[in-house]
Structures are given as structure tokens and as C-alpha cells.
Amino acid sequence: MNYPNCPKCNSEKVVKSGIINERQRYLCKKCSYHFTVNKLGKQIDNYYVIKALQLYIEGVSYREIERLLGISHVSVMNWVKKYRIKAPDNNEYHPTYKILKHEELVSYLQSRENIHGSGMLITELGDKFMVIKWERFKE
Ligand SMILES: [Zn+2]
């Protein structure tokens, strides 16, 4: 896959850095400049399709997925239909999540309290990380 060169310094050292309003966002490793390219339309990377469906199964709402991934909830609903995803009923746990930078993630994990007592998943989100945790509904 061809990545665009950085529009600021013309470096080729460019990495993907999330999606904003359905535009692929890139980060230039050389000058730290963020930029986006034209609308992806239907060509949204499968990486984000899978990520969106993962969140859907975890019980994250369409609107929240839109906010987190920058992909419209209509696209996500279409994928749920297309791949016939059915999230299992879940009345016991609800997901909570945090978006953390790498340093924040490291210090978050250092505290045993933060990772004790519930399931947890860490997934990459652009140049940050998302920690999804399950908490029991209060009885
Ligand atoms: Zn650059």
C-alpha cells in the first residue's frame, strides 16, 4: 500500500494515525506533522472495519464507535448487517474505555488496582491505545 509523502517536509517516513471524519490521517515520523488525505468512501481499511465490529461486540454504542474511530455510525451499522454480526446479550458487564498515550498506558498498567477484578483489552488506536475494561453493573 502506498502512503503519501509528508506535505510539509516531503519525507516518506509516514505512518497511519487513525481516521478523522472518514479521512485517513497520517503522521510524519520526521517532522511530527499530521495530515489527512481525501475521503476514503467505501475503501475504509479492513483494519478499521474489524476494530469497529470488535467494539460493537463489546457493547460500545454506534455513536461511541463513531466518536472513537471517526467512522460514521451509518458505515458501522452497514458492516454489522453485511457481516451479520450479532452481539450477545449482556446484562452483567458493561464496557468502559480510556484512550491513552503510550506513557499513560504504561503508568496505568503499573497500578495493580487498575487491572484487578475485571477483564480488559488493549487495542491500538491510531498513535494511541484504547483500554477497554468490563465492569459489573451494580446490583
Ligand atoms: Zn514531515
mmCIF file with all atom_site columns, N, CA and C in Angstrom, residues 52-114:
data_model
loop_
_atom_site.group_PDB
_atom_site.id
_atom_site.type_symbol
_atom_site.label_atom_id
_atom_site.label_alt_id
_atom_site.label_comp_id
_atom_site.label_asym_id
_atom_site.label_entity_id
_atom_site.label_seq_id
_atom_site.pdbx_PDB_ins_code
_atom_site.Cartn_x
_atom_site.Cartn_y
_atom_site.Cartn_z
_atom_site.occupancy
_atom_site.B_iso_or_equiv
_atom_site.pdbx_formal_charge
_atom_site.auth_seq_id
_atom_site.auth_comp_id
_atom_site.auth_asym_id
_atom_site.auth_atom_id
_atom_site.pdbx_PDB_model_num
ATOM 1   N N  . ALA A 1 52  ? -14.050 -1.663  14.443 1.00 0.00 ? 52  ALA A N  1
ATOM 2   C CA . ALA A 1 52  ? -15.405 -1.180  14.726 1.00 0.00 ? 52  ALA A CA 1
ATOM 3   C C  . ALA A 1 52  ? -16.308 -2.335  15.162 1.00 0.00 ? 52  ALA A C  1
ATOM 4   N N  . LEU A 1 53  ? -16.176 -3.481  14.495 1.00 0.00 ? 53  LEU A N  1
ATOM 5   C CA . LEU A 1 53  ? -17.020 -4.625  14.841 1.00 0.00 ? 53  LEU A CA 1
ATOM 6   C C  . LEU A 1 53  ? -16.649 -5.200  16.211 1.00 0.00 ? 53  LEU A C  1
ATOM 7   N N  . GLN A 1 54  ? -15.360 -5.158  16.517 1.00 0.00 ? 54  GLN A N  1
ATOM 8   C CA . GLN A 1 54  ? -14.910 -5.583  17.860 1.00 0.00 ? 54  GLN A CA 1
ATOM 9   C C  . GLN A 1 54  ? -15.598 -4.750  18.931 1.00 0.00 ? 54  GLN A C  1
ATOM 10  N N  . LEU A 1 55  ? -15.586 -3.448  18.720 1.00 0.00 ? 55  LEU A N  1
ATOM 11  C CA . LEU A 1 55  ? -16.186 -2.546  19.707 1.00 0.00 ? 55  LEU A CA 1
ATOM 12  C C  . LEU A 1 55  ? -17.678 -2.791  19.802 1.00 0.00 ? 55  LEU A C  1
ATOM 13  N N  . TYR A 1 56  ? -18.304 -3.037  18.654 1.00 0.00 ? 56  TYR A N  1
ATOM 14  C CA . TYR A 1 56  ? -19.735 -3.305  18.641 1.00 0.00 ? 56  TYR A CA 1
ATOM 15  C C  . TYR A 1 56  ? -20.047 -4.542  19.496 1.00 0.00 ? 56  TYR A C  1
ATOM 16  N N  . ILE A 1 57  ? -19.249 -5.586  19.297 1.00 0.00 ? 57  ILE A N  1
ATOM 17  C CA . ILE A 1 57  ? -19.467 -6.817  20.081 1.00 0.00 ? 57  ILE A CA 1
ATOM 18  C C  . ILE A 1 57  ? -19.231 -6.583  21.564 1.00 0.00 ? 57  ILE A C  1
ATOM 19  N N  . GLU A 1 58  ? -18.296 -5.704  21.882 1.00 0.00 ? 58  GLU A N  1
ATOM 20  C CA . GLU A 1 58  ? -18.033 -5.399  23.285 1.00 0.00 ? 58  GLU A CA 1
ATOM 21  C C  . GLU A 1 58  ? -19.148 -4.573  23.920 1.00 0.00 ? 58  GLU A C  1
ATOM 22  N N  . GLY A 1 59  ? -20.110 -4.144  23.107 1.00 0.00 ? 59  GLY A N  1
ATOM 23  C CA . GLY A 1 59  ? -21.231 -3.403  23.674 1.00 0.00 ? 59  GLY A CA 1
ATOM 24  C C  . GLY A 1 59  ? -21.086 -1.892  23.581 1.00 0.00 ? 59  GLY A C  1
ATOM 25  N N  . VAL A 1 60  ? -20.097 -1.422  22.832 1.00 0.00 ? 60  VAL A N  1
ATOM 26  C CA . VAL A 1 60  ? -19.942 0.020   22.645 1.00 0.00 ? 60  VAL A CA 1
ATOM 27  C C  . VAL A 1 60  ? -20.998 0.480   21.626 1.00 0.00 ? 60  VAL A C  1
ATOM 28  N N  . SER A 1 61  ? -21.657 1.599   21.905 1.00 0.00 ? 61  SER A N  1
ATOM 29  C CA . SER A 1 61  ? -22.754 2.024   21.039 1.00 0.00 ? 61  SER A CA 1
ATOM 30  C C  . SER A 1 61  ? -22.231 2.587   19.709 1.00 0.00 ? 61  SER A C  1
ATOM 31  N N  . TYR A 1 62  ? -23.141 2.614   18.714 1.00 0.00 ? 62  TYR A N  1
ATOM 32  C CA . TYR A 1 62  ? -22.752 3.132   17.386 1.00 0.00 ? 62  TYR A CA 1
ATOM 33  C C  . TYR A 1 62  ? -22.188 4.545   17.475 1.00 0.00 ? 62  TYR A C  1
ATOM 34  N N  . ARG A 1 63  ? -22.866 5.374   18.264 1.00 0.00 ? 63  ARG A N  1
ATOM 35  C CA . ARG A 1 63  ? -22.418 6.762   18.390 1.00 0.00 ? 63  ARG A CA 1
ATOM 36  C C  . ARG A 1 63  ? -21.031 6.864   19.015 1.00 0.00 ? 63  ARG A C  1
ATOM 37  N N  . GLU A 1 64  ? -20.788 5.984   19.982 1.00 0.00 ? 64  GLU A N  1
ATOM 38  C CA . GLU A 1 64  ? -19.477 5.995   20.632 1.00 0.00 ? 64  GLU A CA 1
ATOM 39  C C  . GLU A 1 64  ? -18.395 5.492   19.675 1.00 0.00 ? 64  GLU A C  1
ATOM 40  N N  . ILE A 1 65  ? -18.753 4.495   18.874 1.00 0.00 ? 65  ILE A N  1
ATOM 41  C CA . ILE A 1 65  ? -17.787 3.992   17.887 1.00 0.00 ? 65  ILE A CA 1
ATOM 42  C C  . ILE A 1 65  ? -17.454 5.108   16.901 1.00 0.00 ? 65  ILE A C  1
ATOM 43  N N  . GLU A 1 66  ? -18.476 5.852   16.519 1.00 0.00 ? 66  GLU A N  1
ATOM 44  C CA . GLU A 1 66  ? -18.254 6.974   15.600 1.00 0.00 ? 66  GLU A CA 1
ATOM 45  C C  . GLU A 1 66  ? -17.276 7.982   16.207 1.00 0.00 ? 66  GLU A C  1
ATOM 46  N N  . ARG A 1 67  ? -17.500 8.276   17.472 1.00 0.00 ? 67  ARG A N  1
ATOM 47  C CA . ARG A 1 67  ? -16.659 9.248   18.145 1.00 0.00 ? 67  ARG A CA 1
ATOM 48  C C  . ARG A 1 67  ? -15.211 8.740   18.284 1.00 0.00 ? 67  ARG A C  1
ATOM 49  N N  . LEU A 1 68  ? -15.098 7.447   18.619 1.00 0.00 ? 68  LEU A N  1
ATOM 50  C CA . LEU A 1 68  ? -13.772 6.873   18.861 1.00 0.00 ? 68  LEU A CA 1
ATOM 51  C C  . LEU A 1 68  ? -12.955 6.688   17.590 1.00 0.00 ? 68  LEU A C  1
ATOM 52  N N  . LEU A 1 69  ? -13.604 6.166   16.549 1.00 0.00 ? 69  LEU A N  1
ATOM 53  C CA . LEU A 1 69  ? -12.847 5.802   15.350 1.00 0.00 ? 69  LEU A CA 1
ATOM 54  C C  . LEU A 1 69  ? -12.967 6.832   14.234 1.00 0.00 ? 69  LEU A C  1
ATOM 55  N N  . GLY A 1 70  ? -13.912 7.771   14.377 1.00 0.00 ? 70  GLY A N  1
ATOM 56  C CA . GLY A 1 70  ? -14.091 8.747   13.316 1.00 0.00 ? 70  GLY A CA 1
ATOM 57  C C  . GLY A 1 70  ? -14.763 8.169   12.083 1.00 0.00 ? 70  GLY A C  1
ATOM 58  N N  . ILE A 1 71  ? -15.451 7.043   12.266 1.00 0.00 ? 71  ILE A N  1
ATOM 59  C CA . ILE A 1 71  ? -16.163 6.396   11.163 1.00 0.00 ? 71  ILE A CA 1
ATOM 60  C C  . ILE A 1 71  ? -17.655 6.569   11.434 1.00 0.00 ? 71  ILE A C  1
ATOM 61  N N  . SER A 1 72  ? -18.407 6.979   10.425 1.00 0.00 ? 72  SER A N  1
ATOM 62  C CA . SER A 1 72  ? -19.808 7.296   10.690 1.00 0.00 ? 72  SER A CA 1
ATOM 63  C C  . SER A 1 72  ? -20.569 6.068   11.184 1.00 0.00 ? 72  SER A C  1
ATOM 64  N N  . HIS A 1 73  ? -21.549 6.318   12.065 1.00 0.00 ? 73  HIS A N  1
ATOM 65  C CA . HIS A 1 73  ? -22.303 5.192   12.619 1.00 0.00 ? 73  HIS A CA 1
ATOM 66  C C  . HIS A 1 73  ? -23.079 4.462   11.534 1.00 0.00 ? 73  HIS A C  1
ATOM 67  N N  . VAL A 1 74  ? -23.371 5.157   10.440 1.00 0.00 ? 74  VAL A N  1
ATOM 68  C CA . VAL A 1 74  ? -24.083 4.506   9.320  1.00 0.00 ? 74  VAL A CA 1
ATOM 69  C C  . VAL A 1 74  ? -23.191 3.431   8.696  1.00 0.00 ? 74  VAL A C  1
ATOM 70  N N  . SER A 1 75  ? -21.914 3.753   8.501  1.00 0.00 ? 75  SER A N  1
ATOM 71  C CA . SER A 1 75  ? -20.979 2.747   7.970  1.00 0.00 ? 75  SER A CA 1
ATOM 72  C C  . SER A 1 75  ? -20.910 1.545   8.902  1.00 0.00 ? 75  SER A C  1
ATOM 73  N N  . VAL A 1 76  ? -20.824 1.826   10.201 1.00 0.00 ? 76  VAL A N  1
ATOM 74  C CA . VAL A 1 76  ? -20.700 0.718   11.160 1.00 0.00 ? 76  VAL A CA 1
ATOM 75  C C  . VAL A 1 76  ? -21.956 -0.157  11.124 1.00 0.00 ? 76  VAL A C  1
ATOM 76  N N  . MET A 1 77  ? -23.129 0.495   11.070 1.00 0.00 ? 77  MET A N  1
ATOM 77  C CA . MET A 1 77  ? -24.386 -0.268  11.001 1.00 0.00 ? 77  MET A CA 1
ATOM 78  C C  . MET A 1 77  ? -24.409 -1.135  9.738  1.00 0.00 ? 77  MET A C  1
ATOM 79  N N  . ASN A 1 78  ? -23.902 -0.583  8.647  1.00 0.00 ? 78  ASN A N  1
ATOM 80  C CA . ASN A 1 78  ? -23.861 -1.354  7.398  1.00 0.00 ? 78  ASN A CA 1
ATOM 81  C C  . ASN A 1 78  ? -22.963 -2.581  7.511  1.00 0.00 ? 78  ASN A C  1
ATOM 82  N N  . TRP A 1 79  ? -21.842 -2.418  8.194  1.00 0.00 ? 79  TRP A N  1
ATOM 83  C CA . TRP A 1 79  ? -20.933 -3.564  8.354  1.00 0.00 ? 79  TRP A CA 1
ATOM 84  C C  . TRP A 1 79  ? -21.563 -4.627  9.257  1.00 0.00 ? 79  TRP A C  1
ATOM 85  N N  . VAL A 1 80  ? -22.237 -4.170  10.304 1.00 0.00 ? 80  VAL A N  1
ATOM 86  C CA . VAL A 1 80  ? -22.894 -5.120  11.205 1.00 0.00 ? 80  VAL A CA 1
ATOM 87  C C  . VAL A 1 80  ? -23.882 -5.975  10.410 1.00 0.00 ? 80  VAL A C  1
ATOM 88  N N  . LYS A 1 81  ? -24.609 -5.312  9.502  1.00 0.00 ? 81  LYS A N  1
ATOM 89  C CA . LYS A 1 81  ? -25.560 -6.017  8.648  1.00 0.00 ? 81  LYS A CA 1
ATOM 90  C C  . LYS A 1 81  ? -24.840 -6.935  7.676  1.00 0.00 ? 81  LYS A C  1
ATOM 91  N N  . LYS A 1 82  ? -23.851 -6.360  6.998  1.00 0.00 ? 82  LYS A N  1
ATOM 92  C CA . LYS A 1 82  ? -23.129 -7.084  5.947  1.00 0.00 ? 82  LYS A CA 1
ATOM 93  C C  . LYS A 1 82  ? -22.496 -8.364  6.490  1.00 0.00 ? 82  LYS A C  1
ATOM 94  N N  . TYR A 1 83  ? -21.878 -8.291  7.660  1.00 0.00 ? 83  TYR A N  1
ATOM 95  C CA . TYR A 1 83  ? -21.180 -9.448  8.215  1.00 0.00 ? 83  TYR A CA 1
ATOM 96  C C  . TYR A 1 83  ? -22.059 -10.228 9.193  1.00 0.00 ? 83  TYR A C  1
ATOM 97  N N  . ARG A 1 84  ? -23.311 -9.813  9.266  1.00 0.00 ? 84  ARG A N  1
ATOM 98  C CA . ARG A 1 84  ? -24.294 -10.492 10.142 1.00 0.00 ? 84  ARG A CA 1
ATOM 99  C C  . ARG A 1 84  ? -23.757 -10.687 11.551 1.00 0.00 ? 84  ARG A C  1
ATOM 100 N N  . ILE A 1 85  ? -23.298 -9.597  12.118 1.00 0.00 ? 85  ILE A N  1
ATOM 101 C CA . ILE A 1 85  ? -22.766 -9.656  13.478 1.00 0.00 ? 85  ILE A CA 1
ATOM 102 C C  . ILE A 1 85  ? -23.923 -9.518  14.458 1.00 0.00 ? 85  ILE A C  1
ATOM 103 N N  . LYS A 1 86  ? -23.929 -10.414 15.419 1.00 0.00 ? 86  LYS A N  1
ATOM 104 C CA . LYS A 1 86  ? -24.948 -10.314 16.463 1.00 0.00 ? 86  LYS A CA 1
ATOM 105 C C  . LYS A 1 86  ? -24.228 -10.263 17.801 1.00 0.00 ? 86  LYS A C  1
ATOM 106 N N  . ALA A 1 87  ? -24.324 -9.144  18.460 1.00 0.00 ? 87  ALA A N  1
ATOM 107 C CA . ALA A 1 87  ? -23.692 -9.044  19.770 1.00 0.00 ? 87  ALA A CA 1
ATOM 108 C C  . ALA A 1 87  ? -24.523 -9.841  20.766 1.00 0.00 ? 87  ALA A C  1
ATOM 109 N N  . PRO A 1 88  ? -23.884 -10.705 21.549 1.00 0.00 ? 88  PRO A N  1
ATOM 110 C CA . PRO A 1 88  ? -24.634 -11.484 22.536 1.00 0.00 ? 88  PRO A CA 1
ATOM 111 C C  . PRO A 1 88  ? -25.239 -10.580 23.608 1.00 0.00 ? 88  PRO A C  1
ATOM 112 N N  . ASP A 1 89  ? -26.354 -11.012 24.156 1.00 0.00 ? 89  ASP A N  1
ATOM 113 C CA . ASP A 1 89  ? -26.967 -10.255 25.250 1.00 0.00 ? 89  ASP A CA 1
ATOM 114 C C  . ASP A 1 89  ? -25.992 -10.205 26.416 1.00 0.00 ? 89  ASP A C  1
ATOM 115 N N  . ASN A 1 90  ? -25.951 -9.101  27.019 1.00 0.00 ? 90  ASN A N  1
ATOM 116 C CA . ASN A 1 90  ? -25.043 -8.942  28.147 1.00 0.00 ? 90  ASN A CA 1
ATOM 117 C C  . ASN A 1 90  ? -25.684 -8.025  29.173 1.00 0.00 ? 90  ASN A C  1
ATOM 118 N N  . ASN A 1 91  ? -26.097 -8.615  30.271 1.00 0.00 ? 91  ASN A N  1
ATOM 119 C CA . ASN A 1 91  ? -26.709 -7.818  31.333 1.00 0.00 ? 91  ASN A CA 1
ATOM 120 C C  . ASN A 1 91  ? -25.818 -7.706  32.559 1.00 0.00 ? 91  ASN A C  1
ATOM 121 N N  . GLU A 1 92  ? -24.646 -8.320  32.458 1.00 0.00 ? 92  GLU A N  1
ATOM 122 C CA . GLU A 1 92  ? -23.807 -8.376  33.653 1.00 0.00 ? 92  GLU A CA 1
ATOM 123 C C  . GLU A 1 92  ? -22.677 -7.373  33.662 1.00 0.00 ? 92  GLU A C  1
ATOM 124 N N  . TYR A 1 93  ? -22.112 -7.167  32.468 1.00 0.00 ? 93  TYR A N  1
ATOM 125 C CA . TYR A 1 93  ? -20.964 -6.278  32.399 1.00 0.00 ? 93  TYR A CA 1
ATOM 126 C C  . TYR A 1 93  ? -21.225 -5.163  31.401 1.00 0.00 ? 93  TYR A C  1
ATOM 127 N N  . HIS A 1 94  ? -20.623 -4.059  31.638 1.00 0.00 ? 94  HIS A N  1
ATOM 128 C CA . HIS A 1 94  ? -20.646 -3.036  30.602 1.00 0.00 ? 94  HIS A CA 1
ATOM 129 C C  . HIS A 1 94  ? -19.236 -2.532  30.381 1.00 0.00 ? 94  HIS A C  1
ATOM 130 N N  . PRO A 1 95  ? -18.929 -2.190  29.141 1.00 0.00 ? 95  PRO A N  1
ATOM 131 C CA . PRO A 1 95  ? -17.559 -1.781  28.860 1.00 0.00 ? 95  PRO A CA 1
ATOM 132 C C  . PRO A 1 95  ? -17.329 -0.321  29.216 1.00 0.00 ? 95  PRO A C  1
ATOM 133 N N  . THR A 1 96  ? -16.159 -0.043  29.715 1.00 0.00 ? 96  THR A N  1
ATOM 134 C CA . THR A 1 96  ? -15.732 1.342   29.876 1.00 0.00 ? 96  THR A CA 1
ATOM 135 C C  . THR A 1 96  ? -14.410 1.423   29.131 1.00 0.00 ? 96  THR A C  1
ATOM 136 N N  . TYR A 1 97  ? -14.064 2.566   28.683 1.00 0.00 ? 97  TYR A N  1
ATOM 137 C CA . TYR A 1 97  ? -12.805 2.632   27.938 1.00 0.00 ? 97  TYR A CA 1
ATOM 138 C C  . TYR A 1 97  ? -12.123 3.963   28.152 1.00 0.00 ? 97  TYR A C  1
ATOM 139 N N  . LYS A 1 98  ? -10.839 3.902   27.923 1.00 0.00 ? 98  LYS A N  1
ATOM 140 C CA . LYS A 1 98  ? -9.988  5.090   28.031 1.00 0.00 ? 98  LYS A CA 1
ATOM 141 C C  . LYS A 1 98  ? -9.070  5.092   26.818 1.00 0.00 ? 98  LYS A C  1
ATOM 142 N N  . ILE A 1 99  ? -8.755  6.287   26.348 1.00 0.00 ? 99  ILE A N  1
ATOM 143 C CA . ILE A 1 99  ? -7.764  6.429   25.278 1.00 0.00 ? 99  ILE A CA 1
ATOM 144 C C  . ILE A 1 99  ? -6.491  6.985   25.919 1.00 0.00 ? 99  ILE A C  1
ATOM 145 N N  . LEU A 1 100 ? -5.418  6.253   25.777 1.00 0.00 ? 100 LEU A N  1
ATOM 146 C CA . LEU A 1 100 ? -4.182  6.655   26.459 1.00 0.00 ? 100 LEU A CA 1
ATOM 147 C C  . LEU A 1 100 ? -2.996  6.714   25.495 1.00 0.00 ? 100 LEU A C  1
ATOM 148 N N  . LYS A 1 101 ? -2.113  7.657   25.773 1.00 0.00 ? 101 LYS A N  1
ATOM 149 C CA . LYS A 1 101 ? -0.833  7.664   25.068 1.00 0.00 ? 101 LYS A CA 1
ATOM 150 C C  . LYS A 1 101 ? 0.018   6.562   25.673 1.00 0.00 ? 101 LYS A C  1
ATOM 151 N N  . HIS A 1 102 ? 1.087   6.194   24.956 1.00 0.00 ? 102 HIS A N  1
ATOM 152 C CA . HIS A 1 102 ? 1.896   5.070   25.412 1.00 0.00 ? 102 HIS A CA 1
ATOM 153 C C  . HIS A 1 102 ? 2.398   5.259   26.853 1.00 0.00 ? 102 HIS A C  1
ATOM 154 N N  . GLU A 1 103 ? 2.916   6.433   27.171 1.00 0.00 ? 103 GLU A N  1
ATOM 155 C CA . GLU A 1 103 ? 3.430   6.663   28.537 1.00 0.00 ? 103 GLU A CA 1
ATOM 156 C C  . GLU A 1 103 ? 2.296   6.535   29.559 1.00 0.00 ? 103 GLU A C  1
ATOM 157 N N  . GLU A 1 104 ? 1.126   7.028   29.170 1.00 0.00 ? 104 GLU A N  1
ATOM 158 C CA . GLU A 1 104 ? -0.013  6.948   30.095 1.00 0.00 ? 104 GLU A CA 1
ATOM 159 C C  . GLU A 1 104 ? -0.441  5.493   30.297 1.00 0.00 ? 104 GLU A C  1
ATOM 160 N N  . LEU A 1 105 ? -0.368  4.734   29.195 1.00 0.00 ? 105 LEU A N  1
ATOM 161 C CA . LEU A 1 105 ? -0.729  3.321   29.279 1.00 0.00 ? 105 LEU A CA 1
ATOM 162 C C  . LEU A 1 105 ? 0.212   2.584   30.224 1.00 0.00 ? 105 LEU A C  1
ATOM 163 N N  . VAL A 1 106 ? 1.497   2.865   30.090 1.00 0.00 ? 106 VAL A N  1
ATOM 164 C CA . VAL A 1 106 ? 2.493   2.208   30.941 1.00 0.00 ? 106 VAL A CA 1
ATOM 165 C C  . VAL A 1 106 ? 2.220   2.511   32.411 1.00 0.00 ? 106 VAL A C  1
ATOM 166 N N  . SER A 1 107 ? 1.944   3.773   32.728 1.00 0.00 ? 107 SER A N  1
ATOM 167 C CA . SER A 1 107 ? 1.734   4.080   34.145 1.00 0.00 ? 107 SER A CA 1
ATOM 168 C C  . SER A 1 107 ? 0.373   3.558   34.618 1.00 0.00 ? 107 SER A C  1
ATOM 169 N N  . TYR A 1 108 ? -0.581  3.485   33.687 1.00 0.00 ? 108 TYR A N  1
ATOM 170 C CA . TYR A 1 108 ? -1.886  2.923   34.057 1.00 0.00 ? 108 TYR A CA 1
ATOM 171 C C  . TYR A 1 108 ? -1.733  1.454   34.466 1.00 0.00 ? 108 TYR A C  1
ATOM 172 N N  . LEU A 1 109 ? -0.934  0.729   33.701 1.00 0.00 ? 109 LEU A N  1
ATOM 173 C CA . LEU A 1 109 ? -0.767  -0.702  33.968 1.00 0.00 ? 109 LEU A CA 1
ATOM 174 C C  . LEU A 1 109 ? 0.083   -0.968  35.205 1.00 0.00 ? 109 LEU A C  1
ATOM 175 N N  . GLN A 1 110 ? 0.868   0.003   35.600 1.00 0.00 ? 110 GLN A N  1
ATOM 176 C CA . GLN A 1 110 ? 1.710   -0.187  36.775 1.00 0.00 ? 110 GLN A CA 1
ATOM 177 C C  . GLN A 1 110 ? 0.905   -0.304  38.067 1.00 0.00 ? 110 GLN A C  1
ATOM 178 N N  . SER A 1 111 ? -0.283  0.290   38.049 1.00 0.00 ? 111 SER A N  1
ATOM 179 C CA . SER A 1 111 ? -1.092  0.210   39.243 1.00 0.00 ? 111 SER A CA 1
ATOM 180 C C  . SER A 1 111 ? -1.968  -1.040  39.201 1.00 0.00 ? 111 SER A C  1
ATOM 181 N N  . ARG A 1 112 ? -1.748  -1.929  40.148 1.00 0.00 ? 112 ARG A N  1
ATOM 182 C CA . ARG A 1 112 ? -2.466  -3.188  40.161 1.00 0.00 ? 112 ARG A CA 1
ATOM 183 C C  . ARG A 1 112 ? -3.971  -2.964  40.254 1.00 0.00 ? 112 ARG A C  1
ATOM 184 N N  . GLU A 1 113 ? -4.335  -1.936  40.961 1.00 0.00 ? 113 GLU A N  1
ATOM 185 C CA . GLU A 1 113 ? -5.749  -1.632  41.151 1.00 0.00 ? 113 GLU A CA 1
ATOM 186 C C  . GLU A 1 113 ? -6.480  -1.444  39.804 1.00 0.00 ? 113 GLU A C  1
ATOM 187 N N  . ASN A 1 114 ? -5.785  -0.832  38.874 1.00 0.00 ? 114 ASN A N  1
ATOM 188 C CA . ASN A 1 114 ? -6.395  -0.563  37.577 1.00 0.00 ? 114 ASN A CA 1
ATOM 189 C C  . ASN A 1 114 ? -6.695  -1.811  36.756 1.00 0.00 ? 114 ASN A C  1
#
